[in-house]
CSV table of C-alpha atoms and ligand atoms in Angstrom, one decimal:
chain,number,residue,atom,x,y,z
A,12,MET,CA,15.9,17.4,38.4
A,13,LYS,CA,16.4,13.6,39.1
A,14,ILE,CA,14.3,12.0,35.6
A,15,THR,CA,13.4,8.2,34.7
A,16,THR,CA,13.1,7.1,31.4
A,17,ILE,CA,11.2,3.5,31.1
A,18,GLY,CA,12.1,1.8,28.0
A,19,LEU,CA,15.1,3.0,26.1
A,20,GLY,CA,14.1,2.5,22.2
A,21,TYR,CA,13.7,5.2,19.6
A,22,ILE,CA,11.8,7.9,21.2
A,23,GLY,CA,13.2,6.8,25.1
A,24,LEU,CA,16.8,7.2,24.4
A,25,PRO,CA,17.1,10.2,22.4
A,26,THR,CA,15.0,11.4,25.2
A,27,SER,CA,16.7,10.2,28.0
A,28,ILE,CA,20.4,11.8,26.3
A,29,LEU,CA,18.6,15.2,25.6
A,30,PHE,CA,17.8,15.5,29.1
A,31,ALA,CA,21.2,14.1,30.5
A,32,THR,CA,23.1,16.4,28.5
A,33,HIS,CA,20.6,20.0,30.0
A,34,GLY,CA,22.5,19.1,33.1
A,35,HIS,CA,19.8,17.2,34.2
A,36,GLN,CA,20.9,13.5,36.0
A,37,VAL,CA,18.7,10.6,34.2
A,38,VAL,CA,18.8,6.9,34.8
A,39,GLY,CA,17.0,5.0,31.6
A,40,VAL,CA,15.5,1.9,32.7
A,41,ASP,CA,14.6,-0.7,30.0
A,42,VAL,CA,14.1,-4.7,30.1
A,43,SER,CA,16.5,-6.3,27.6
A,44,PRO,CA,20.1,-6.8,29.1
A,45,THR,CA,22.4,-6.7,25.9
A,46,VAL,CA,20.6,-2.9,25.5
A,47,VAL,CA,22.1,-1.8,28.9
A,48,GLU,CA,25.3,-3.5,29.4
A,49,LYS,CA,26.1,-1.9,25.8
A,50,LEU,CA,24.1,1.9,26.7
A,51,ASN,CA,26.8,0.8,30.0
A,52,GLN,CA,30.1,0.2,27.6
A,53,GLY,CA,28.9,3.9,26.1
A,54,TYR,CA,28.1,2.4,22.8
A,55,ILE,CA,23.9,3.6,22.1
A,56,HIS,CA,21.9,0.4,19.9
A,57,ILE,CA,20.1,2.5,18.0
A,58,GLU,CA,22.1,3.9,14.2
A,59,GLU,CA,20.2,7.8,14.1
A,60,GLU,CA,22.1,10.9,12.6
A,61,GLY,CA,24.3,12.3,15.3
A,62,LEU,CA,23.3,10.6,18.5
A,63,GLN,CA,26.2,8.5,19.6
A,64,ALA,CA,28.6,12.0,19.7
A,65,LEU,CA,25.0,13.6,21.8
A,66,TYR,CA,25.4,10.4,24.0
A,67,ASN,CA,28.9,10.9,24.5
A,68,GLU,CA,28.9,14.4,26.1
A,69,ALA,CA,26.0,12.7,28.1
A,70,LEU,CA,28.3,10.2,29.3
A,71,ALA,CA,31.5,12.2,30.2
A,72,ALA,CA,29.2,15.0,32.3
A,73,GLY,CA,28.8,11.9,34.3
A,74,ASN,CA,24.2,12.7,33.4
A,75,PHE,CA,23.3,8.9,32.1
A,76,GLU,CA,23.4,5.7,33.2
A,77,ALA,CA,21.2,2.8,31.7
A,78,ALA,CA,19.9,0.2,34.6
A,79,LEU,CA,17.6,-2.7,34.2
A,80,THR,CA,15.1,-1.3,37.2
A,81,PRO,CA,14.2,2.0,37.9
A,82,GLY,CA,14.7,3.5,41.9
A,83,HIS,CA,13.7,7.5,42.9
A,84,ALA,CA,13.3,10.2,41.0
A,85,ASP,CA,11.1,13.5,40.7
A,86,ALA,CA,9.9,12.5,36.7
A,87,TYR,CA,9.4,9.7,34.9
A,88,ILE,CA,9.3,9.9,31.5
A,89,VAL,CA,7.5,5.9,30.3
A,90,ALA,CA,8.4,5.3,25.8
A,91,VAL,CA,7.5,2.1,25.4
A,92,PRO,CA,5.4,0.7,22.8
A,93,THR,CA,2.2,0.6,21.9
A,94,PRO,CA,1.5,-2.0,19.3
A,95,ASN,CA,-1.9,-2.7,17.4
A,96,LYS,CA,-3.6,-5.7,19.4
A,97,GLU,CA,-4.7,-8.3,17.1
A,98,ASP,CA,-8.5,-7.2,17.9
A,99,ARG,CA,-10.8,-7.1,14.8
A,100,TYR,CA,-10.0,-2.9,14.7
A,101,LYS,CA,-6.4,-3.4,15.8
A,102,SER,CA,-7.4,-1.8,18.8
A,103,CYS,CA,-3.8,-0.2,21.4
A,104,ASP,CA,-1.8,-2.8,23.0
A,105,LEU,CA,-1.4,-1.1,26.4
A,106,THR,CA,0.9,-4.0,27.9
A,107,TYR,CA,4.1,-2.7,27.9
A,108,VAL,CA,2.7,0.7,29.2
A,109,GLU,CA,1.0,-0.5,32.0
A,110,SER,CA,3.8,-2.3,33.6
A,111,ALA,CA,5.6,0.4,33.0
A,112,ILE,CA,3.1,2.1,35.6
A,113,ARG,CA,3.5,-0.9,37.6
A,114,SER,CA,7.3,-1.2,37.7
A,115,ILE,CA,7.5,2.8,38.5
A,116,ILE,CA,4.8,3.1,41.8
A,117,PRO,CA,6.6,1.5,45.0
A,118,TYR,CA,9.6,4.5,44.3
A,119,LEU,CA,6.7,7.3,43.7
A,120,THR,CA,7.0,10.3,46.3
A,121,ALA,CA,4.6,13.3,46.6
A,122,GLY,CA,4.8,15.9,44.0
A,123,ASN,CA,6.8,13.5,41.2
A,124,ILE,CA,5.7,14.4,38.1
A,125,VAL,CA,4.6,11.1,35.8
A,126,ILE,CA,4.5,12.0,32.1
A,127,VAL,CA,3.5,8.9,29.4
A,128,GLU,CA,5.4,9.4,26.3
A,129,SER,CA,4.1,5.8,24.0
A,130,THR,CA,1.7,6.8,21.4
A,131,ILE,CA,-1.3,5.4,23.1
A,132,ALA,CA,-5.0,5.5,22.2
A,133,PRO,CA,-7.2,8.5,23.0
A,134,ARG,CA,-8.6,8.5,27.1
A,135,THR,CA,-6.1,6.2,28.0
A,136,MET,CA,-4.6,8.3,30.5
A,137,GLU,CA,-7.9,9.5,32.0
A,138,ASP,CA,-9.6,5.7,32.3
A,139,VAL,CA,-6.6,3.6,32.6
A,140,VAL,CA,-3.5,5.1,34.4
A,141,GLN,CA,-5.3,7.1,36.8
A,142,PRO,CA,-6.8,5.4,38.4
A,143,MET,CA,-3.9,2.5,38.3
A,144,LEU,CA,-2.2,5.7,40.4
A,145,GLU,CA,-5.1,6.6,42.6
A,146,GLN,CA,-5.6,3.0,43.6
A,147,ALA,CA,-1.9,3.5,44.8
A,148,GLY,CA,-3.0,6.1,47.1
A,149,PHE,CA,-2.4,9.1,45.1
A,150,THR,CA,-4.5,11.9,44.3
A,151,ILE,CA,-3.4,13.6,40.2
A,152,GLY,CA,-2.7,17.3,40.8
A,153,GLU,CA,-2.2,17.5,44.7
A,154,ASP,CA,0.1,15.2,45.5
A,155,LEU,CA,1.6,13.5,41.8
A,156,TYR,CA,1.2,15.6,38.4
A,157,LEU,CA,0.5,13.2,35.8
A,158,ALA,CA,0.4,13.9,31.6
A,159,HIS,CA,0.5,13.0,28.3
A,160,CYS,CA,3.1,14.6,26.1
A,161,PRO,CA,3.6,12.3,22.2
A,162,GLU,CA,6.1,13.1,20.9
A,163,ARG,CA,6.3,14.1,17.5
A,164,VAL,CA,9.9,13.1,15.9
A,165,LEU,CA,10.8,11.7,12.6
A,166,PRO,CA,13.0,9.4,12.6
A,167,GLY,CA,16.4,10.4,11.1
A,168,ASN,CA,15.9,13.9,12.3
A,169,ILE,CA,15.1,13.1,15.6
A,170,ALA,CA,17.9,15.1,17.6
A,171,TYR,CA,17.1,18.1,16.2
A,172,GLU,CA,13.5,17.8,16.3
A,173,LEU,CA,13.0,16.7,19.8
A,174,VAL,CA,14.4,20.3,20.8
A,175,HIS,CA,12.9,22.5,17.6
A,176,ASN,CA,9.3,20.8,16.5
A,177,PRO,CA,6.4,22.2,19.3
A,178,ARG,CA,5.4,20.1,22.2
A,179,ILE,CA,2.0,19.4,23.6
A,180,ILE,CA,1.6,19.3,27.4
A,181,GLY,CA,-1.6,17.5,28.1
A,182,GLY,CA,-2.3,16.9,31.7
A,183,VAL,CA,-4.6,15.7,34.2
A,184,THR,CA,-5.1,18.9,35.0
A,185,GLN,CA,-4.1,22.3,34.8
A,186,ALA,CA,-2.0,21.6,37.8
A,187,CYS,CA,0.0,18.8,36.3
A,188,THR,CA,0.1,20.6,33.1
A,189,ALA,CA,2.0,23.4,35.1
A,190,GLN,CA,4.4,20.9,36.7
A,191,THR,CA,4.4,19.3,33.7
A,192,LYS,CA,5.6,22.3,32.2
A,193,THR,CA,8.8,22.9,33.6
A,194,VAL,CA,10.4,20.0,32.6
A,195,TYR,CA,10.1,20.4,29.4
A,196,GLN,CA,11.0,24.3,29.6
A,197,THR,CA,14.9,22.6,30.7
A,198,VAL,CA,15.4,21.6,27.1
A,199,VAL,CA,12.3,22.1,24.0
A,200,GLN,CA,13.1,25.4,22.4
A,201,GLY,CA,9.8,25.0,20.0
A,202,GLU,CA,6.5,26.4,21.7
A,203,LEU,CA,4.8,23.5,24.5
A,204,ILE,CA,1.5,23.9,24.1
A,205,GLU,CA,-1.3,23.0,27.0
A,206,ALA,CA,-3.7,20.7,26.2
A,207,SER,CA,-5.7,17.8,29.0
A,208,ALA,CA,-4.0,14.6,28.1
A,209,SER,CA,-7.3,13.6,25.8
A,210,GLU,CA,-6.9,15.6,23.6
A,211,ALA,CA,-3.0,15.4,23.2
A,212,GLU,CA,-3.8,11.9,22.6
A,213,LEU,CA,-5.9,12.4,19.5
A,214,SER,CA,-4.1,15.1,18.5
A,215,LYS,CA,-1.4,12.7,18.7
A,216,LEU,CA,-2.9,10.3,16.4
A,217,MET,CA,-5.0,12.3,14.3
A,218,GLU,CA,-1.7,13.9,12.5
A,219,ASN,CA,-0.5,10.5,11.7
A,220,THR,CA,-3.9,9.8,10.6
A,221,TYR,CA,-4.4,13.0,8.6
A,222,ARG,CA,-0.9,11.5,6.8
A,223,ASP,CA,-2.0,7.9,6.3
A,224,VAL,CA,-6.0,8.8,5.2
A,225,ASN,CA,-3.8,11.9,2.2
A,226,ILE,CA,-1.8,9.4,0.9
A,227,ALA,CA,-4.7,6.7,0.6
A,228,LEU,CA,-5.5,9.6,-1.7
A,229,ALA,CA,-2.4,9.9,-3.3
A,230,ASN,CA,-2.9,5.6,-3.8
A,231,GLU,CA,-6.1,5.5,-4.8
A,232,LEU,CA,-5.4,8.6,-7.8
A,233,ALA,CA,-3.3,6.2,-8.3
A,234,LYS,CA,-4.9,3.1,-9.2
A,235,ILE,CA,-7.4,5.7,-11.3
A,236,GLY,CA,-4.4,6.8,-13.6
A,237,THR,CA,-3.4,3.1,-14.1
A,238,ASP,CA,-6.7,2.6,-14.9
A,239,LEU,CA,-7.8,5.1,-16.9
A,240,HIS,CA,-4.4,5.7,-18.9
A,241,ILE,CA,-3.3,8.5,-17.2
A,242,ASN,CA,-0.5,10.0,-15.4
A,243,ALA,CA,-1.2,10.7,-12.5
A,244,LEU,CA,2.0,11.8,-11.0
A,245,LYS,CA,1.4,14.3,-14.4
A,246,VAL,CA,-2.2,14.8,-12.7
A,247,ILE,CA,0.0,15.6,-8.4
A,248,GLU,CA,2.2,17.7,-9.6
A,249,MET,CA,-0.3,20.0,-11.7
A,250,ALA,CA,-3.0,20.2,-9.2
A,251,ASN,CA,-0.6,21.2,-6.4
A,252,ARG,CA,0.3,24.3,-8.4
A,253,HIS,CA,-2.8,24.8,-7.2
A,254,PRO,CA,-1.9,27.2,-3.6
A,255,ARG,CA,-4.3,25.2,-2.4
A,256,VAL,CA,-4.0,22.3,-2.6
A,257,ASN,CA,-1.7,19.3,-1.3
A,258,LEU,CA,-2.0,16.2,-2.9
A,259,HIS,CA,1.0,13.3,-1.5
A,260,SER,CA,2.8,10.8,-2.6
A,261,PRO,CA,1.9,7.5,-4.0
A,262,GLY,CA,3.8,4.3,-3.1
A,263,PRO,CA,4.7,0.9,-2.7
A,264,GLY,CA,2.1,1.0,0.4
A,265,VAL,CA,2.7,3.7,3.9
A,266,GLY,CA,4.9,1.9,6.3
A,267,GLY,CA,6.6,2.4,10.0
A,268,HIS,CA,5.8,2.4,13.0
A,269,CYS,CA,3.0,4.7,13.4
A,270,LEU,CA,1.5,5.7,10.1
A,271,ALA,CA,0.3,2.3,9.9
A,272,VAL,CA,-0.5,1.4,13.5
A,273,ASP,CA,-1.7,4.7,14.4
A,274,PRO,CA,-4.8,5.1,12.5
A,275,TYR,CA,-6.1,1.9,14.0
A,276,PHE,CA,-6.0,3.5,17.5
A,277,VAL,CA,-8.3,6.2,17.2
A,278,ALA,CA,-10.3,3.9,14.6
A,279,ALA,CA,-11.2,1.3,17.6
A,280,ALA,CA,-12.0,3.6,20.0
A,281,SER,CA,-14.5,4.9,17.9
A,282,PRO,CA,-16.0,2.5,15.5
A,283,ASP,CA,-19.3,3.7,13.9
A,284,PHE,CA,-17.6,7.2,13.7
A,285,SER,CA,-14.4,6.6,11.5
A,286,PRO,CA,-15.3,5.2,8.5
A,287,LEU,CA,-12.8,7.0,6.4
A,288,ILE,CA,-9.9,6.1,8.7
A,289,GLN,CA,-10.8,2.3,8.5
A,290,THR,CA,-10.5,2.7,4.3
A,291,ALA,CA,-7.9,4.5,4.2
A,292,ARG,CA,-5.9,1.8,5.3
A,293,GLU,CA,-7.4,-0.3,4.2
A,294,ILE,CA,-6.2,1.4,0.8
A,295,ASN,CA,-3.1,1.9,2.2
A,296,SER,CA,-2.7,-1.4,3.2
A,297,SER,CA,-3.9,-2.6,-0.2
A,298,MET,CA,-0.6,-1.3,-2.1
A,299,PRO,CA,1.7,-4.1,-1.8
A,300,ALA,CA,-0.5,-6.8,-3.9
A,301,PHE,CA,-1.1,-4.5,-6.4
A,302,VAL,CA,2.5,-3.1,-6.9
A,303,VAL,CA,3.0,-6.6,-7.0
A,304,ASP,CA,-0.1,-7.6,-10.0
A,305,VAL,CA,1.7,-4.8,-12.4
A,306,THR,CA,5.0,-6.4,-11.4
A,307,LYS,CA,3.2,-9.8,-12.8
A,308,GLN,CA,1.3,-8.2,-16.1
A,309,LEU,CA,5.1,-6.9,-17.0
A,310,MET,CA,6.7,-10.0,-16.6
A,311,GLN,CA,4.8,-12.3,-19.1
A,312,GLU,CA,6.2,-11.9,-21.5
A,313,ALA,CA,9.9,-11.1,-19.7
A,314,PRO,CA,12.5,-13.5,-20.9
A,315,THR,CA,13.7,-14.1,-17.0
A,316,ASN,CA,12.5,-14.8,-14.0
A,317,LYS,CA,15.0,-12.2,-12.0
A,318,ILE,CA,13.3,-9.2,-10.2
A,319,ALA,CA,16.1,-6.5,-8.9
A,320,VAL,CA,14.5,-5.1,-6.2
A,321,PHE,CA,16.5,-1.1,-5.0
A,322,GLY,CA,15.4,-1.1,-2.2
A,323,LEU,CA,13.6,-2.5,1.8
A,324,THR,CA,13.0,-0.3,3.8
A,325,TYR,CA,10.0,1.6,4.7
A,326,LYS,CA,10.7,4.7,3.4
A,327,GLY,CA,14.4,6.7,1.9
A,328,ASN,CA,17.5,7.2,3.1
A,329,ILE,CA,17.0,4.9,6.5
A,330,ASP,CA,18.0,1.4,7.8
A,331,ASP,CA,14.7,0.6,9.0
A,332,THR,CA,13.0,-2.8,7.0
A,333,ARG,CA,10.8,-2.8,10.4
A,334,GLU,CA,6.9,-2.7,8.6
A,335,SER,CA,8.0,-2.1,4.9
A,336,PRO,CA,5.7,-2.8,1.9
A,337,ALA,CA,8.5,-2.7,0.3
A,338,MET,CA,9.7,-6.5,2.4
A,339,GLU,CA,6.3,-7.4,1.7
A,340,ILE,CA,6.3,-6.9,-1.9
A,341,ALA,CA,9.4,-8.8,-2.0
A,342,GLU,CA,8.7,-11.9,0.2
A,343,MET,CA,4.8,-12.1,-2.4
A,344,LEU,CA,6.8,-12.0,-6.1
A,345,ALA,CA,9.7,-14.4,-4.2
A,346,PHE,CA,6.2,-16.2,-3.1
A,347,GLN,CA,5.6,-16.6,-6.5
A,348,GLY,CA,8.4,-18.0,-8.2
A,349,PHE,CA,10.4,-14.9,-8.9
A,350,ASP,CA,14.3,-14.7,-8.4
A,351,VAL,CA,14.0,-11.4,-5.9
A,352,ALA,CA,17.9,-10.2,-5.7
A,353,ALA,CA,17.4,-7.1,-3.6
A,354,TYR,CA,19.7,-4.0,-3.9
A,355,ASP,CA,19.6,-1.5,-0.7
A,356,PRO,CA,22.9,0.4,0.0
A,357,HIS,CA,21.1,0.6,3.5
A,358,VAL,CA,20.7,-2.6,4.7
A,359,MET,CA,23.1,-4.4,6.6
A,360,SER,CA,21.8,-7.5,6.0
A,361,ALA,CA,21.4,-7.0,1.9
A,362,THR,CA,24.3,-8.5,0.4
A,363,LEU,CA,24.1,-8.1,-3.3
A,364,THR,CA,25.3,-5.0,-5.3
A,365,MET,CA,23.7,-3.2,-7.3
A,366,GLU,CA,25.6,-5.3,-11.0
A,367,GLU,CA,24.9,-9.1,-9.0
A,368,ALA,CA,20.9,-7.5,-8.5
A,369,CYS,CA,20.5,-6.5,-11.7
A,370,GLN,CA,22.7,-9.8,-13.4
A,371,ASP,CA,19.8,-10.5,-15.8
A,372,SER,CA,17.5,-9.4,-14.0
A,373,SER,CA,14.0,-8.5,-16.7
A,374,LEU,CA,12.9,-6.1,-14.0
A,375,ILE,CA,14.2,-3.1,-11.6
A,376,LEU,CA,11.6,-2.4,-9.6
A,377,VAL,CA,12.3,0.8,-7.5
A,378,LEU,CA,9.9,0.4,-3.7
A,379,THR,CA,11.8,3.0,-1.6
A,380,ASP,CA,13.1,5.9,-2.3
A,381,HIS,CA,17.2,6.5,-1.6
A,382,ALA,CA,19.2,9.4,-2.6
A,383,GLU,CA,21.2,6.3,-4.5
A,384,PHE,CA,18.5,5.3,-6.7
A,385,GLN,CA,18.1,9.1,-8.1
A,386,MET,CA,20.2,7.9,-11.0
A,387,ILE,CA,20.4,4.1,-12.7
A,388,ASP,CA,23.5,4.9,-14.6
A,389,SER,CA,24.3,1.5,-17.4
A,390,GLU,CA,26.3,-0.3,-15.2
A,391,ALA,CA,23.4,-1.6,-13.2
A,392,THR,CA,21.3,-2.0,-17.2
A,393,GLU,CA,23.8,-3.0,-19.3
A,394,ARG,CA,23.8,-6.4,-17.2
A,395,MET,CA,19.7,-6.6,-18.1
A,396,ALA,CA,18.1,-9.3,-19.8
A,397,LEU,CA,15.9,-6.6,-20.7
A,398,PRO,CA,16.7,-3.1,-19.6
A,399,ARG,CA,13.5,-1.7,-17.9
A,400,VAL,CA,12.8,0.3,-14.6
A,401,LEU,CA,9.5,0.0,-12.8
A,402,ASP,CA,9.9,3.5,-10.3
A,403,THR,CA,7.4,3.1,-7.4
A,404,LYS,CA,8.3,6.6,-5.6
A,405,ASN,CA,9.1,8.5,-8.7
A,406,ILE,CA,12.8,8.5,-6.9
A,407,VAL,CA,14.3,8.0,-10.4
A,408,LYS,CA,15.7,11.4,-12.3
A,409,THR,CA,18.2,10.2,-14.5
A,410,LEU,CA,18.5,7.2,-16.5
A,411,ALA,CA,20.5,5.1,-19.0
A,412,THR,CA,19.2,5.9,-21.8
A,413,ASP,CA,18.4,2.3,-23.7
A,414,VAL,CA,15.8,1.7,-20.7
A,415,THR,CA,12.4,1.3,-20.7
A,416,ARG,CA,10.6,3.6,-17.7
A,417,MET,CA,7.4,2.8,-16.0
A,418,ASP,CA,6.3,5.5,-13.5
A,419,PHE,CA,3.8,4.5,-10.6
A,420,GLY,CA,0.2,5.6,-11.9
A,421,SER,CA,0.5,5.4,-14.9
A,422,MET,CA,1.5,1.0,-15.1
A,423,HIS,CA,-1.0,-0.2,-17.4
A,424,VAL,CA,-0.2,2.2,-20.2
A,425,TYR,CA,4.0,1.4,-20.4
A,426,THR,CA,2.2,-2.2,-19.4
A,427,GLN,CA,0.4,-2.8,-23.3
A,428,THR,CA,3.3,-0.8,-24.7
A,429,LEU,CA,5.7,-3.1,-23.2
A,430,VAL,CA,3.7,-6.5,-24.1
A,431,ALA,CA,2.9,-4.9,-28.1
A,432,LYS,CA,7.0,-5.1,-28.0
B,16,SAJ,N1,5.2,7.3,2.5
B,16,SAJ,C1,4.0,7.9,1.2
B,16,SAJ,N2,3.5,9.2,0.2
B,16,SAJ,C2,3.9,10.0,0.8
B,16,SAJ,C3,4.3,10.6,1.9
B,16,SAJ,C4,5.1,9.2,2.9
B,16,SAJ,O1,3.6,6.7,0.3
B,16,SAJ,O2,3.7,11.5,0.2
B,16,SAJ,C5,4.8,6.2,3.2
B,16,SAJ,C6,6.6,6.7,3.3
B,16,SAJ,O3,7.0,5.9,2.6
B,16,SAJ,C7,6.6,5.8,4.3
B,16,SAJ,C8,5.3,5.6,5.3
B,16,SAJ,O4,4.8,6.6,4.2
B,16,SAJ,O5,6.3,4.3,4.1
B,16,SAJ,C9,5.5,7.1,6.5
B,16,SAJ,O6,6.5,7.5,6.5
B,16,SAJ,P1,6.7,9.6,7.2
B,16,SAJ,O7,7.7,9.6,6.2
B,16,SAJ,O8,5.6,9.8,6.9
B,16,SAJ,O9,6.4,8.9,8.6
B,16,SAJ,P2,7.1,8.2,10.2
B,16,SAJ,O10,6.2,6.8,10.0
B,16,SAJ,O11,8.6,8.7,9.6
B,16,SAJ,O12,7.2,9.2,10.5
B,16,SAJ,C10,5.8,9.6,11.0
B,16,SAJ,C11,6.2,11.5,11.2
B,16,SAJ,N3,4.7,11.7,11.0
B,16,SAJ,C12,4.3,12.8,10.6
B,16,SAJ,O13,4.7,13.8,9.7
B,16,SAJ,C13,2.7,13.2,10.9
B,16,SAJ,C14,6.6,12.2,12.7
B,16,SAJ,O14,6.3,12.4,12.3
B,16,SAJ,C15,6.4,11.5,13.4
B,16,SAJ,O15,6.9,11.1,15.3
B,16,SAJ,C16,5.9,9.8,13.9
B,16,SAJ,O16,5.7,9.7,12.3
B,16,SAJ,C17,6.3,8.8,14.9
B,16,SAJ,O17,6.7,8.4,15.9
B,16,SAJ,O18,4.4,8.7,14.5
């Protein structure tokens, strides 16, 4: 098949490579000349485990080419960003999706399949994309097939999950679903689940909303534990021994481009009926300020003003700092006058070594669960003015013996102990 993908980001590029390594002729389109040039020189522009090797395979087979504009194809896959608008409910900004659809309209011919993989607000396919294509003269389900097939892969494990995860095929009509299935059948080993386009849209959004709401519950519990001087982490551990309970993990906030974005699309589409989703977003967004408050209390009696921040990314073992609560906290602390020294072995721009960050500091503030932070030894802590660790991700397992350890969700207890010292 000739496949054109529009958007060569974290989803569009791996998807293009997947199809190209399964015998399809793929043209990947992106508006960025730098991205197109780099890819055509043989290099991928995103960091993702195992992807460069697969890209080499696709190029060796002569099945991939990057371009700035689309051309004729059998199937088109749209994987462009859908950010939040800056309106009251942070609704879904469809600018890039609409311009991607406009860009392919001149090349569409009878029998083509158009797939939107971008995360979109509920009813977008039926209310926005379908009318655009109908205005161009097509009858959806007869001479053009249209579907929403949300991606559900986890950054860091994309290459595996693209193939093995079950995939929702949300056709605008049943004929659209059937035609779109023939595309994914060639590469996906997981189940292909048939649905309507609107069901597919809402399912994708609710998967991430489910996680966001559950994390909000855990974060609320961390605040309650702090208020009542009860160790929330111990509570979660015990409660989860119940066979039907799965409390999530509290932390310094929810980052990334999915969980902190998608719930707003649902809330904006149905604001009067989504109070729980809206409150969960508020709770998770309040966590950086909560961590800053607790940190300030801890630093009141500190001999120096320096804080060693461990981890800047939005989650552990990745290099992505966009929408990261850790970055927000580091910036807030610096803004409030603290000397913030950040150490992150995954982030190129964070150049300090662990020893440099810890030197003369009065607190190690762990904000990301990188595997490297499981052990914090005396190499780091003996340089501190006051050896203390506040672990907001419950990641530190081994710690130098003379260090005061504070866990998230029971910090108040420790705060009092320390102030009393
Ligand atoms: N987090 C917590 N507590 C937890 C779990 C996560 O505070 O118990 C935080 C993380 O630290 C991070 C944020 O939540 O800041 C999001 O991390 P994540 O690992 O849950 O998810 P993402 O954003 O990397 O990827 C999600 C995934 N969705 C689900 O797990 C339901 C992925 O499968 C989706 O493909 C992706 O969103 C997407 O593109 O929508």
